[in-house]
PDB file of C-alpha atoms in Angstrom:
ATOM      1  CA  MET A   1     -35.651  48.741-128.543  1.00 81.00           C
ATOM      2  CA  ARG A   2     -36.429  45.176-129.578  1.00 77.00           C
ATOM      3  CA  THR A   3     -38.242  42.659-127.428  1.00 79.00           C
ATOM      4  CA  LEU A   4     -36.952  39.097-127.696  1.00 77.00           C
ATOM      5  CA  HIS A   5     -39.614  36.486-127.171  1.00 85.00           C
ATOM      6  CA  THR A   6     -38.679  33.063-125.864  1.00 87.00           C
ATOM      7  CA  ILE A   7     -40.293  29.880-124.642  1.00 93.00           C
ATOM      8  CA  ASP A   8     -40.791  29.225-120.962  1.00 92.00           C
ATOM      9  CA  TYR A   9     -40.132  26.328-118.628  1.00 95.00           C
ATOM     10  CA  SER A  10     -43.666  24.903-118.769  1.00 96.00           C
ATOM     11  CA  GLU A  11     -43.620  24.778-122.579  1.00 95.00           C
ATOM     12  CA  ALA A  12     -40.212  23.121-122.536  1.00 97.00           C
ATOM     13  CA  GLN A  13     -41.359  20.578-119.971  1.00 97.00           C
ATOM     14  CA  ARG A  14     -44.477  19.655-121.969  1.00 97.00           C
ATOM     15  CA  ALA A  15     -42.423  19.167-125.138  1.00 98.00           C
ATOM     16  CA  VAL A  16     -39.848  16.996-123.376  1.00 98.00           C
ATOM     17  CA  ASP A  17     -42.567  14.914-121.731  1.00 98.00           C
ATOM     18  CA  LEU A  18     -44.095  14.248-125.162  1.00 98.00           C
ATOM     19  CA  ILE A  19     -40.734  13.254-126.643  1.00 98.00           C
ATOM     20  CA  VAL A  20     -39.908  10.978-123.699  1.00 98.00           C
ATOM     21  CA  GLU A  21     -43.313   9.299-124.040  1.00 98.00           C
ATOM     22  CA  LYS A  22     -42.827   8.695-127.768  1.00 98.00           C
ATOM     23  CA  ALA A  23     -39.231   7.468-127.361  1.00 98.00           C
ATOM     24  CA  SER A  24     -40.388   5.087-124.619  1.00 98.00           C
ATOM     25  CA  GLN A  25     -43.087   3.724-126.936  1.00 98.00           C
ATOM     26  CA  MET A  26     -40.340   3.117-129.497  1.00 97.00           C
ATOM     27  CA  GLN A  27     -38.290   1.397-126.745  1.00 98.00           C
ATOM     28  CA  LYS A  28     -35.487   3.906-127.325  1.00 98.00           C
ATOM     29  CA  ALA A  29     -33.587   6.257-125.034  1.00 98.00           C
ATOM     30  CA  ALA A  30     -32.369   9.746-125.875  1.00 98.00           C
ATOM     31  CA  ALA A  31     -31.076  12.989-124.443  1.00 98.00           C
ATOM     32  CA  ILE A  32     -33.383  15.963-124.971  1.00 98.00           C
ATOM     33  CA  ALA A  33     -32.457  19.623-124.591  1.00 98.00           C
ATOM     34  CA  VAL A  34     -34.596  22.747-124.883  1.00 98.00           C
ATOM     35  CA  ALA A  35     -32.978  26.162-125.234  1.00 98.00           C
ATOM     36  CA  ASP A  36     -34.279  29.722-125.181  1.00 96.00           C
ATOM     37  CA  ALA A  37     -33.971  32.147-128.092  1.00 94.00           C
ATOM     38  CA  HIS A  38     -30.291  32.789-127.225  1.00 93.00           C
ATOM     39  CA  GLY A  39     -29.465  29.080-127.113  1.00 96.00           C
ATOM     40  CA  ASP A  40     -29.184  28.902-123.330  1.00 96.00           C
ATOM     41  CA  LEU A  41     -30.512  25.739-121.724  1.00 97.00           C
ATOM     42  CA  ILE A  42     -34.018  25.810-120.220  1.00 97.00           C
ATOM     43  CA  TYR A  43     -34.707  22.097-119.760  1.00 98.00           C
ATOM     44  CA  PHE A  44     -32.722  18.887-120.160  1.00 98.00           C
ATOM     45  CA  VAL A  45     -33.430  15.177-119.737  1.00 98.00           C
ATOM     46  CA  ARG A  46     -31.288  12.110-120.353  1.00 98.00           C
ATOM     47  CA  MET A  47     -33.463   9.036-120.423  1.00 98.00           C
ATOM     48  CA  ASP A  48     -32.228   5.856-118.734  1.00 98.00           C
ATOM     49  CA  GLY A  49     -29.987   4.058-121.188  1.00 97.00           C
ATOM     50  CA  ALA A  50     -29.221   7.056-123.400  1.00 97.00           C
ATOM     51  CA  PRO A  51     -25.560   7.364-124.354  1.00 96.00           C
ATOM     52  CA  VAL A  52     -23.514   9.614-122.093  1.00 97.00           C
ATOM     53  CA  SER A  53     -22.013  11.272-125.176  1.00 95.00           C
ATOM     54  CA  SER A  54     -25.499  12.465-126.111  1.00 97.00           C
ATOM     55  CA  ILE A  55     -25.651  14.828-123.137  1.00 97.00           C
ATOM     56  CA  HIS A  56     -23.444  17.552-124.581  1.00 96.00           C
ATOM     57  CA  ILE A  57     -24.444  16.782-128.147  1.00 96.00           C
ATOM     58  CA  ALA A  58     -28.134  17.449-127.392  1.00 98.00           C
ATOM     59  CA  MET A  59     -27.293  20.679-125.561  1.00 97.00           C
ATOM     60  CA  ASN A  60     -25.038  21.798-128.417  1.00 96.00           C
ATOM     61  CA  LYS A  61     -27.654  20.932-131.034  1.00 97.00           C
ATOM     62  CA  ALA A  62     -30.229  23.079-129.229  1.00 98.00           C
ATOM     63  CA  TRP A  63     -27.704  25.904-128.826  1.00 97.00           C
ATOM     64  CA  THR A  64     -26.748  25.740-132.510  1.00 96.00           C
ATOM     65  CA  ALA A  65     -30.335  25.643-133.782  1.00 97.00           C
ATOM     66  CA  ALA A  66     -31.303  28.638-131.641  1.00 97.00           C
ATOM     67  CA  ARG A  67     -28.211  30.682-132.506  1.00 94.00           C
ATOM     68  CA  GLU A  68     -28.327  29.997-136.236  1.00 94.00           C
ATOM     69  CA  ARG A  69     -32.139  29.993-136.482  1.00 96.00           C
ATOM     70  CA  LYS A  70     -32.049  26.849-138.618  1.00 96.00           C
ATOM     71  CA  PRO A  71     -32.010  23.063-138.247  1.00 97.00           C
ATOM     72  CA  THR A  72     -28.621  21.627-137.350  1.00 95.00           C
ATOM     73  CA  LYS A  73     -28.857  19.182-140.253  1.00 95.00           C
ATOM     74  CA  GLU A  74     -28.822  22.131-142.683  1.00 92.00           C
ATOM     75  CA  ILE A  75     -25.570  23.306-141.147  1.00 87.00           C
ATOM     76  CA  GLY A  76     -24.116  19.808-141.358  1.00 86.00           C
ATOM     77  CA  ASP A  77     -25.162  19.429-144.981  1.00 86.00           C
ATOM     78  CA  LYS A  78     -23.545  22.750-145.829  1.00 82.00           C
ATOM     79  CA  VAL A  79     -20.206  21.970-144.197  1.00 79.00           C
ATOM     80  CA  LYS A  80     -20.123  18.623-146.017  1.00 75.00           C
ATOM     81  CA  HIS A  81     -20.879  20.107-149.455  1.00 67.00           C
ATOM     82  CA  PRO A  82     -17.858  19.471-151.706  1.00 64.00           C
ATOM     83  CA  GLU A  83     -18.055  22.838-153.548  1.00 71.00           C
ATOM     84  CA  LYS A  84     -20.005  25.251-151.340  1.00 68.00           C
ATOM     85  CA  GLY A  85     -19.082  23.813-147.985  1.00 63.00           C
ATOM     86  CA  HIS A  86     -16.810  25.129-145.308  1.00 65.00           C
ATOM     87  CA  ASP A  87     -15.290  23.716-142.165  1.00 66.00           C
ATOM     88  CA  ILE A  88     -17.545  23.726-139.082  1.00 71.00           C
ATOM     89  CA  ALA A  89     -14.812  25.847-137.443  1.00 67.00           C
ATOM     90  CA  TYR A  90     -16.046  28.656-139.728  1.00 65.00           C
ATOM     91  CA  TYR A  91     -18.774  29.296-137.142  1.00 71.00           C
ATOM     92  CA  GLY A  92     -16.120  30.229-134.576  1.00 74.00           C
ATOM     93  CA  ASP A  93     -17.280  28.195-131.590  1.00 79.00           C
ATOM     94  CA  PRO A  94     -16.696  24.505-130.851  1.00 81.00           C
ATOM     95  CA  LYS A  95     -20.294  24.184-129.583  1.00 85.00           C
ATOM     96  CA  TYR A  96     -21.631  24.393-133.159  1.00 85.00           C
ATOM     97  CA  VAL A  97     -22.711  21.008-134.469  1.00 90.00           C
ATOM     98  CA  GLY A  98     -24.080  19.787-137.767  1.00 89.00           C
ATOM     99  CA  TRP A  99     -25.743  16.510-136.850  1.00 91.00           C
ATOM    100  CA  GLY A 100     -29.487  16.271-137.418  1.00 95.00           C
ATOM    101  CA  GLY A 101     -31.795  16.605-134.442  1.00 97.00           C
ATOM    102  CA  GLY A 102     -31.587  20.256-133.442  1.00 98.00           C
ATOM    103  CA  LEU A 103     -34.541  22.374-134.560  1.00 98.00           C
ATOM    104  CA  PRO A 104     -35.440  26.011-133.998  1.00 98.00           C
ATOM    105  CA  ILE A 105     -38.903  26.768-132.617  1.00 97.00           C
ATOM    106  CA  SER A 106     -40.790  29.635-134.249  1.00 95.00           C
ATOM    107  CA  LYS A 107     -43.886  31.514-133.160  1.00 92.00           C
ATOM    108  CA  ASN A 108     -45.344  34.296-135.279  1.00 88.00           C
ATOM    109  CA  GLY A 109     -42.334  34.149-137.598  1.00 90.00           C
ATOM    110  CA  GLU A 110     -39.799  34.640-134.792  1.00 93.00           C
ATOM    111  CA  VAL A 111     -37.417  32.025-133.400  1.00 95.00           C
ATOM    112  CA  VAL A 112     -38.257  31.709-129.709  1.00 96.00           C
ATOM    113  CA  GLY A 113     -36.019  28.779-128.836  1.00 97.00           C
ATOM    114  CA  ALA A 114     -34.840  25.377-129.987  1.00 98.00           C
ATOM    115  CA  ILE A 115     -35.235  21.737-129.125  1.00 98.00           C
ATOM    116  CA  ALA A 116     -32.805  18.924-129.753  1.00 98.00           C
ATOM    117  CA  VAL A 117     -32.709  15.170-129.440  1.00 98.00           C
ATOM    118  CA  SER A 118     -29.549  13.059-129.461  1.00 98.00           C
ATOM    119  CA  GLY A 119     -28.727   9.401-129.031  1.00 97.00           C
ATOM    120  CA  LEU A 120     -30.660   7.807-131.869  1.00 98.00           C
ATOM    121  CA  SER A 121     -30.266   7.898-135.649  1.00 96.00           C
ATOM    122  CA  SER A 122     -30.337  11.339-137.226  1.00 95.00           C
ATOM    123  CA  ASN A 123     -33.795  10.676-138.700  1.00 97.00           C
ATOM    124  CA  GLU A 124     -35.163   9.497-135.337  1.00 98.00           C
ATOM    125  CA  ASP A 125     -33.626  12.483-133.545  1.00 98.00           C
ATOM    126  CA  ILE A 126     -35.239  14.841-136.074  1.00 98.00           C
ATOM    127  CA  ALA A 127     -38.636  13.101-135.895  1.00 98.00           C
ATOM    128  CA  LEU A 128     -38.718  13.259-132.100  1.00 98.00           C
ATOM    129  CA  ALA A 129     -37.523  16.878-131.990  1.00 98.00           C
ATOM    130  CA  THR A 130     -40.236  17.758-134.527  1.00 98.00           C
ATOM    131  CA  LEU A 131     -42.887  16.524-132.072  1.00 98.00           C
ATOM    132  CA  GLY A 132     -41.649  19.017-129.496  1.00 97.00           C
ATOM    133  CA  VAL A 133     -41.410  21.862-132.009  1.00 97.00           C
ATOM    134  CA  ASP A 134     -44.951  21.232-133.228  1.00 97.00           C
ATOM    135  CA  LEU A 135     -46.300  21.146-129.678  1.00 96.00           C
ATOM    136  CA  ILE A 136     -44.688  24.444-128.663  1.00 94.00           C
ATOM    137  CA  ALA A 137     -45.236  26.245-131.974  1.00 91.00           C
ATOM    138  CA  GLY A 138     -48.911  25.281-131.913  1.00 85.00           C
ATOM    139  CA  SER A 139     -49.566  26.432-128.335  1.00 66.00           C
TER     140      SER A 139
END
């Protein structure tokens, strides 16, 4: 039997609080989603002013990163590759996304969840999500 480790609510909340604080300092608004090791939602926040479209995108980024155990940008880069790429439909579920901003969270070499940010540029989404990953992975 295998035990699946995952993050808990308090870890998710601390990570989201850190991301919200940093986004506020940047005078930006985003949607932030944290998922468990299966990709199921643990915690979600949409900051005032964040695009409504970012709600499902953030949740899907977190789901994708947890399920695939890799950053969503890697998936997006692969499906865009002219020779080695494949259609995103290859993954078999419309929830899969390839925009940057969804990152898996690992502890002791095992993916225990994922965090995603949506609503800003891809680089900003990734940078903010990285703050949350680093906080949880280091705790």
